[in-house]
GROMACS .gro file of C-alpha atoms in nm:
model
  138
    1UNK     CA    1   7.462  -2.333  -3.468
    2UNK     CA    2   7.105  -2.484  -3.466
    3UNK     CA    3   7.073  -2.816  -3.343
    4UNK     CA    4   6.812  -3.035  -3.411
    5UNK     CA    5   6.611  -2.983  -3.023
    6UNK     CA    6   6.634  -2.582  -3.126
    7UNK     CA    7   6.463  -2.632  -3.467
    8UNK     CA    8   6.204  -2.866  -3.328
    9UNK     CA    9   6.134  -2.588  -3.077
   10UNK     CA   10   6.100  -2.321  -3.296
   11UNK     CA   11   5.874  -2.513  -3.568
   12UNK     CA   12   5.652  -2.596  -3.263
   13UNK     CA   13   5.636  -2.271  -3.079
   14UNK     CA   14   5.543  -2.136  -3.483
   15UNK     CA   15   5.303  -2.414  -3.518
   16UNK     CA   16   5.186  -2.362  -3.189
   17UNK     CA   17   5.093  -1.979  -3.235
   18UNK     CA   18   4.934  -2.025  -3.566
   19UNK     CA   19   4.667  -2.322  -3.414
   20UNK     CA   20   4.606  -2.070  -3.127
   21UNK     CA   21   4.561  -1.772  -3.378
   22UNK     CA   22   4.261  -1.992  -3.599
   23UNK     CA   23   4.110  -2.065  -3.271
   24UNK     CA   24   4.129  -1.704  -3.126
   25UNK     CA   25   4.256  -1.755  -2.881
   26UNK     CA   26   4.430  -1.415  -2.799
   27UNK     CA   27   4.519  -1.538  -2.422
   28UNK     CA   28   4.688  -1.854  -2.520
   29UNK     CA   29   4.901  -1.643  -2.831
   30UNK     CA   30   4.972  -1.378  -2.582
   31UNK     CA   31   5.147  -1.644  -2.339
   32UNK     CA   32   5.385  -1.733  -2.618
   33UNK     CA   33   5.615  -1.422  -2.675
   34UNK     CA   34   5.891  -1.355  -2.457
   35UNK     CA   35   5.819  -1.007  -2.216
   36UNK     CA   36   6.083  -0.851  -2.408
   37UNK     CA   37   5.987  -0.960  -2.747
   38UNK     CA   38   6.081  -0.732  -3.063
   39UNK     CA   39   5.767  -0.677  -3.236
   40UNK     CA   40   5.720  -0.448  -3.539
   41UNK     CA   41   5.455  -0.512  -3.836
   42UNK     CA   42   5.584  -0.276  -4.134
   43UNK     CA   43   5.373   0.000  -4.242
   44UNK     CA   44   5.190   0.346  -4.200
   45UNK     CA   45   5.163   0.288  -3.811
   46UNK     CA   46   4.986   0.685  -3.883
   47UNK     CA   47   4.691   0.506  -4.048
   48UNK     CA   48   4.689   0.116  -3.987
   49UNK     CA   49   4.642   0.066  -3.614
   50UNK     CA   50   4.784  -0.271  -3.610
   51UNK     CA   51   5.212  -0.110  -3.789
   52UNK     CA   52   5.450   0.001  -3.617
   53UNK     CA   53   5.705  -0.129  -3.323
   54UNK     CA   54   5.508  -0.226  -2.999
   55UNK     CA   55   5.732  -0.170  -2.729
   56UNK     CA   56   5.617  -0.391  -2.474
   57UNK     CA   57   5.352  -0.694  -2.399
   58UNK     CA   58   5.067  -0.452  -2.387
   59UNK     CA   59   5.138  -0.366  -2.726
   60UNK     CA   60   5.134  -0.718  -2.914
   61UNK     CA   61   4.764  -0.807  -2.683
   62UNK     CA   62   4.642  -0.476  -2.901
   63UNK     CA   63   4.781  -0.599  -3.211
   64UNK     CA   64   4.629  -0.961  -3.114
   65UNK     CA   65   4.272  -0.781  -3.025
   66UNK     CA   66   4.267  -0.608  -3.307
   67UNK     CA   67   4.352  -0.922  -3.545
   68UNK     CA   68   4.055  -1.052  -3.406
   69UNK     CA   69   3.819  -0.827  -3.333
   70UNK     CA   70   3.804  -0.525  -3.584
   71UNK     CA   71   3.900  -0.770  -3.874
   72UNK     CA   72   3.748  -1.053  -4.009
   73UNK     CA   73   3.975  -1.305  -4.173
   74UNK     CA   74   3.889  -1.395  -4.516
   75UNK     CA   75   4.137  -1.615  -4.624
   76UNK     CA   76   4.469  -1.709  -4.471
   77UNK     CA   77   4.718  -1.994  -4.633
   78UNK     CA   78   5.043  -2.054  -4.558
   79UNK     CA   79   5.264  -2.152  -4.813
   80UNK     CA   80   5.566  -2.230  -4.687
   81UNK     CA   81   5.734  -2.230  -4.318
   82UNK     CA   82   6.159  -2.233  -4.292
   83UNK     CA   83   6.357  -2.292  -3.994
   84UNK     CA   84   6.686  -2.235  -3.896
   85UNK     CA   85   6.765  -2.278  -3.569
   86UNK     CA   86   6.585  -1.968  -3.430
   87UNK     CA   87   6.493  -1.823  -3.706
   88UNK     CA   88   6.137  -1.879  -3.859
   89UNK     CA   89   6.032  -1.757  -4.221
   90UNK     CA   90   5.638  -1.802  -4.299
   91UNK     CA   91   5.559  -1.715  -4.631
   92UNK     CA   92   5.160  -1.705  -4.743
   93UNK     CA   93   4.851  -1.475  -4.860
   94UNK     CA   94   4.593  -1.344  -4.641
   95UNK     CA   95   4.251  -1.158  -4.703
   96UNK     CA   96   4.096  -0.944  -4.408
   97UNK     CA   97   3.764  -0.726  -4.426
   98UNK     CA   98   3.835  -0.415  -4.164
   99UNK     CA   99   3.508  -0.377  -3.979
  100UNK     CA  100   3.520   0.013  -4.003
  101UNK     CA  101   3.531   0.040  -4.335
  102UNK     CA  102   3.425  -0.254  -4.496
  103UNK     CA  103   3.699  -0.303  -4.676
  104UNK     CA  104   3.903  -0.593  -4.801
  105UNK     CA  105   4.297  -0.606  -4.726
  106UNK     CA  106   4.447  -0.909  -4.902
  107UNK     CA  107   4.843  -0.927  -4.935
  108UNK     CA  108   5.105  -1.203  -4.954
  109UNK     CA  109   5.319  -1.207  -4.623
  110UNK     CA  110   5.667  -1.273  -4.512
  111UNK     CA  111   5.684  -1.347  -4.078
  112UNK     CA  112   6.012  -1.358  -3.940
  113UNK     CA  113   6.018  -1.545  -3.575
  114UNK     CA  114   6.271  -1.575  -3.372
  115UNK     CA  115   6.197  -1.848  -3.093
  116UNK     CA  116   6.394  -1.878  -2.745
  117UNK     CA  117   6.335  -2.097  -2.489
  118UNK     CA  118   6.005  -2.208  -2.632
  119UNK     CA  119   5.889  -1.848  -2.634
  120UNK     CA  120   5.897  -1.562  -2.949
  121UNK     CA  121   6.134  -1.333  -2.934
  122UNK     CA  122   6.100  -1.153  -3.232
  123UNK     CA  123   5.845  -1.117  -3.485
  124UNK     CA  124   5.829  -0.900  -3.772
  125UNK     CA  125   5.573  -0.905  -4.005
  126UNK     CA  126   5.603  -0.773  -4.394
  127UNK     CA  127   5.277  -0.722  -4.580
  128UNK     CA  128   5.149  -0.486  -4.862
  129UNK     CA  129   5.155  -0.170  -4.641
  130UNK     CA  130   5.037   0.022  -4.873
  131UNK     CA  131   4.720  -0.180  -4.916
  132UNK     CA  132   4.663  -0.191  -4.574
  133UNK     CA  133   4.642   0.160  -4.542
  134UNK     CA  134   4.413   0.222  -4.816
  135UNK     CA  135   4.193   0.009  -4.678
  136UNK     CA  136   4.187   0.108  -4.300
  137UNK     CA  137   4.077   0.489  -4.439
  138UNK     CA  138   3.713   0.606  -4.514
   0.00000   0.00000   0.00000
């Protein structure tokens, strides 16, 4: 049952990591999700460094250093953020140039965040995996 001090929360904590993520500041997102958070970005985690399930803190600070530091963000908009208790939906479009190869990745996105106690939980991000590959390879 979400009350309305749980959806506050969550909108906040969502809000929260968003500001921090246009202001890279990878420290300040990192301090946000729980130690046991449940982290998976959907894709080719064979060719796009940033897919797959990170299994522990360690893993979401390399997702957040690559984010921003081997990709330059283009464009990112968010369209639409929905909360239900501790659920989070962000819906939007993004557009990142991968260093390596020069490429641009642009996609529409779905998030799903879970907040508890103030802190992620879970977050799994949906994105055009397939363009995401093609553009992380030569």
């Amino acid at each position: 049952m979400s009350t309305p001090t749980t959806v506050r929360d969550t909108a906040a904590t969502i809000g929260e990591f968003f500001t921090r993520f246009g202001a890279g500041d990878r420290p300040g997102m990192l301090e946000l999700f729980a130690p046991d958070v449940d982290f998976v970005v959907a894709g080719a985690e064979e060719i796009v460094p940033w897919a797959g399930r990170q299994p522990s803190l360690a893993g979401v600070e390399e997702f957040l250093r690559i984010a921003l530091e081997d990709i330059s963000t283009e464009k990112f908009d968010i369209a639409r953020t929905l909360v239900d208790g501790e659920d989070g939906v962000v819906l939007g479009e993004f557009a990142h140039r991968i260093h390596r190869t020069d490429k641009v990745f642009a996609s529409t996105f779905a998030l799903h965040i879970r907040v508890r106690d103030g802190l992620i939980a879970k977050y799994h991000m949906f994105e055009d995996s397939h363009r995401a590959a093609l553009a992380w390879q030569d």
